[in-house]
Amino acid sequence: MRLLKLGTLLVADDLTATSEAALRTGAALPDAAGAALHVVHAAPPGVGMTALAGIRAEFLQSIEASTARAGIGSSYTPHVITEPVAGAITT
């Protein structure tokens, strides 16, 4: 019996060791709650991902490295956002 039903679980990743505990906890919850895990990194202001696809790829590689350090396999969807975070999450 599931006590909690979620569709999506979002974990923020600042690409440092500071995020590892949140990533580990976030990775444990989707199975228990029936949710999909999404890992998001908010790129620094002024980084235009549309024009700089190479930089976006670098951030995605950094998310992959960060989740690997936290012991998370490939069962997540990575996101890099460049717009104000509140707008990106609610759209």
PDB file of C-alpha atoms in Angstrom:
ATOM      1  CA  MET A   1       0.000   0.000   0.000  1.00  0.00           C
ATOM      2  CA  ARG A   2       1.344   3.425  -0.975  1.00  0.00           C
ATOM      3  CA  LEU A   3       0.793   6.164   1.550  1.00  0.00           C
ATOM      4  CA  LEU A   4       1.923   8.860  -0.846  1.00  0.00           C
ATOM      5  CA  LYS A   5       1.094   9.224  -4.547  1.00  0.00           C
ATOM      6  CA  LEU A   6       3.167  11.652  -6.583  1.00  0.00           C
ATOM      7  CA  GLY A   7       3.449  12.047 -10.336  1.00  0.00           C
ATOM      8  CA  THR A   8       6.705  13.968 -10.456  1.00  0.00           C
ATOM      9  CA  LEU A   9       9.500  14.550  -7.982  1.00  0.00           C
ATOM     10  CA  LEU A  10      11.796  17.491  -8.708  1.00  0.00           C
ATOM     11  CA  VAL A  11      15.254  17.720  -7.120  1.00  0.00           C
ATOM     12  CA  ALA A  12      17.397  20.813  -7.582  1.00  0.00           C
ATOM     13  CA  ASP A  13      21.108  20.252  -8.206  1.00  0.00           C
ATOM     14  CA  ASP A  14      23.698  23.006  -7.826  1.00  0.00           C
ATOM     15  CA  LEU A  15      26.328  20.604  -9.234  1.00  0.00           C
ATOM     16  CA  THR A  16      28.300  20.539  -5.995  1.00  0.00           C
ATOM     17  CA  ALA A  17      28.688  17.972  -3.225  1.00  0.00           C
ATOM     18  CA  THR A  18      26.121  19.999  -1.275  1.00  0.00           C
ATOM     19  CA  SER A  19      23.345  18.560  -3.454  1.00  0.00           C
ATOM     20  CA  GLU A  20      24.309  14.921  -2.988  1.00  0.00           C
ATOM     21  CA  ALA A  21      22.124  14.325   0.084  1.00  0.00           C
ATOM     22  CA  ALA A  22      19.104  15.852  -1.638  1.00  0.00           C
ATOM     23  CA  LEU A  23      19.779  13.756  -4.738  1.00  0.00           C
ATOM     24  CA  ARG A  24      20.077  10.532  -2.716  1.00  0.00           C
ATOM     25  CA  THR A  25      16.858  11.277  -0.846  1.00  0.00           C
ATOM     26  CA  GLY A  26      15.121  12.326  -4.034  1.00  0.00           C
ATOM     27  CA  ALA A  27      16.185   9.117  -5.756  1.00  0.00           C
ATOM     28  CA  ALA A  28      14.701   6.990  -2.983  1.00  0.00           C
ATOM     29  CA  LEU A  29      11.256   8.580  -3.069  1.00  0.00           C
ATOM     30  CA  PRO A  30       9.977   7.941  -6.633  1.00  0.00           C
ATOM     31  CA  ASP A  31       9.688   4.175  -6.206  1.00  0.00           C
ATOM     32  CA  ALA A  32       7.917   4.554  -2.884  1.00  0.00           C
ATOM     33  CA  ALA A  33       5.560   7.233  -4.199  1.00  0.00           C
ATOM     34  CA  GLY A  34       5.094   6.074  -7.785  1.00  0.00           C
ATOM     35  CA  ALA A  35       6.737   9.203  -9.196  1.00  0.00           C
ATOM     36  CA  ALA A  36       9.139  10.128 -11.977  1.00  0.00           C
ATOM     37  CA  LEU A  37      12.402  11.725 -10.835  1.00  0.00           C
ATOM     38  CA  HIS A  38      13.485  14.977 -12.512  1.00  0.00           C
ATOM     39  CA  VAL A  39      16.821  16.626 -11.685  1.00  0.00           C
ATOM     40  CA  VAL A  40      17.068  20.322 -12.509  1.00  0.00           C
ATOM     41  CA  HIS A  41      19.977  22.743 -12.565  1.00  0.00           C
ATOM     42  CA  ALA A  42      19.350  26.480 -12.878  1.00  0.00           C
ATOM     43  CA  ALA A  43      22.110  27.897 -15.066  1.00  0.00           C
ATOM     44  CA  PRO A  44      23.657  31.213 -14.035  1.00  0.00           C
ATOM     45  CA  PRO A  45      21.887  34.347 -15.321  1.00  0.00           C
ATOM     46  CA  GLY A  46      23.025  35.412 -18.756  1.00  0.00           C
ATOM     47  CA  VAL A  47      23.745  31.924 -20.051  1.00  0.00           C
ATOM     48  CA  GLY A  48      21.635  31.617 -23.199  1.00  0.00           C
ATOM     49  CA  MET A  49      21.178  27.905 -23.799  1.00  0.00           C
ATOM     50  CA  THR A  50      19.439  28.302 -27.141  1.00  0.00           C
ATOM     51  CA  ALA A  51      22.458  30.015 -28.663  1.00  0.00           C
ATOM     52  CA  LEU A  52      25.003  28.010 -26.700  1.00  0.00           C
ATOM     53  CA  ALA A  53      24.010  24.385 -27.142  1.00  0.00           C
ATOM     54  CA  GLY A  54      27.539  23.298 -26.225  1.00  0.00           C
ATOM     55  CA  ILE A  55      27.246  24.931 -22.814  1.00  0.00           C
ATOM     56  CA  ARG A  56      23.869  23.239 -22.280  1.00  0.00           C
ATOM     57  CA  ALA A  57      25.518  19.896 -23.063  1.00  0.00           C
ATOM     58  CA  GLU A  58      28.232  20.682 -20.506  1.00  0.00           C
ATOM     59  CA  PHE A  59      25.610  21.356 -17.826  1.00  0.00           C
ATOM     60  CA  LEU A  60      23.842  18.080 -18.704  1.00  0.00           C
ATOM     61  CA  GLN A  61      27.159  16.238 -18.363  1.00  0.00           C
ATOM     62  CA  SER A  62      27.667  17.944 -15.001  1.00  0.00           C
ATOM     63  CA  ILE A  63      24.223  16.758 -13.856  1.00  0.00           C
ATOM     64  CA  GLU A  64      25.182  13.231 -14.949  1.00  0.00           C
ATOM     65  CA  ALA A  65      28.405  13.424 -12.928  1.00  0.00           C
ATOM     66  CA  SER A  66      26.600  14.842  -9.915  1.00  0.00           C
ATOM     67  CA  THR A  67      23.933  12.137  -9.919  1.00  0.00           C
ATOM     68  CA  ALA A  68      26.612   9.464 -10.352  1.00  0.00           C
ATOM     69  CA  ARG A  69      28.461  10.786  -7.266  1.00  0.00           C
ATOM     70  CA  ALA A  70      25.171  10.502  -5.372  1.00  0.00           C
ATOM     71  CA  GLY A  71      24.749   6.903  -6.528  1.00  0.00           C
ATOM     72  CA  ILE A  72      21.810   7.546  -8.837  1.00  0.00           C
ATOM     73  CA  GLY A  73      21.584   5.457 -11.990  1.00  0.00           C
ATOM     74  CA  SER A  74      19.935   6.616 -15.177  1.00  0.00           C
ATOM     75  CA  SER A  75      16.372   6.557 -13.839  1.00  0.00           C
ATOM     76  CA  TYR A  76      15.867  10.339 -13.921  1.00  0.00           C
ATOM     77  CA  THR A  77      15.232  13.093 -16.439  1.00  0.00           C
ATOM     78  CA  PRO A  78      17.797  15.936 -16.411  1.00  0.00           C
ATOM     79  CA  HIS A  79      16.831  19.564 -17.022  1.00  0.00           C
ATOM     80  CA  VAL A  80      18.838  22.758 -17.402  1.00  0.00           C
ATOM     81  CA  ILE A  81      16.871  25.967 -17.086  1.00  0.00           C
ATOM     82  CA  THR A  82      17.982  29.486 -17.901  1.00  0.00           C
ATOM     83  CA  GLU A  83      14.832  31.464 -17.284  1.00  0.00           C
ATOM     84  CA  PRO A  84      13.594  32.580 -13.882  1.00  0.00           C
ATOM     85  CA  VAL A  85      13.160  29.372 -11.906  1.00  0.00           C
ATOM     86  CA  ALA A  86       9.561  29.953 -10.794  1.00  0.00           C
ATOM     87  CA  GLY A  87       8.417  30.405 -14.384  1.00  0.00           C
ATOM     88  CA  ALA A  88      10.299  27.346 -15.588  1.00  0.00           C
ATOM     89  CA  ILE A  89       8.853  25.071 -12.913  1.00  0.00           C
ATOM     90  CA  THR A  90       5.233  26.137 -13.339  1.00  0.00           C
ATOM     91  CA  THR A  91       5.145  25.869 -17.132  1.00  0.00           C
TER      92      THR A  91
END
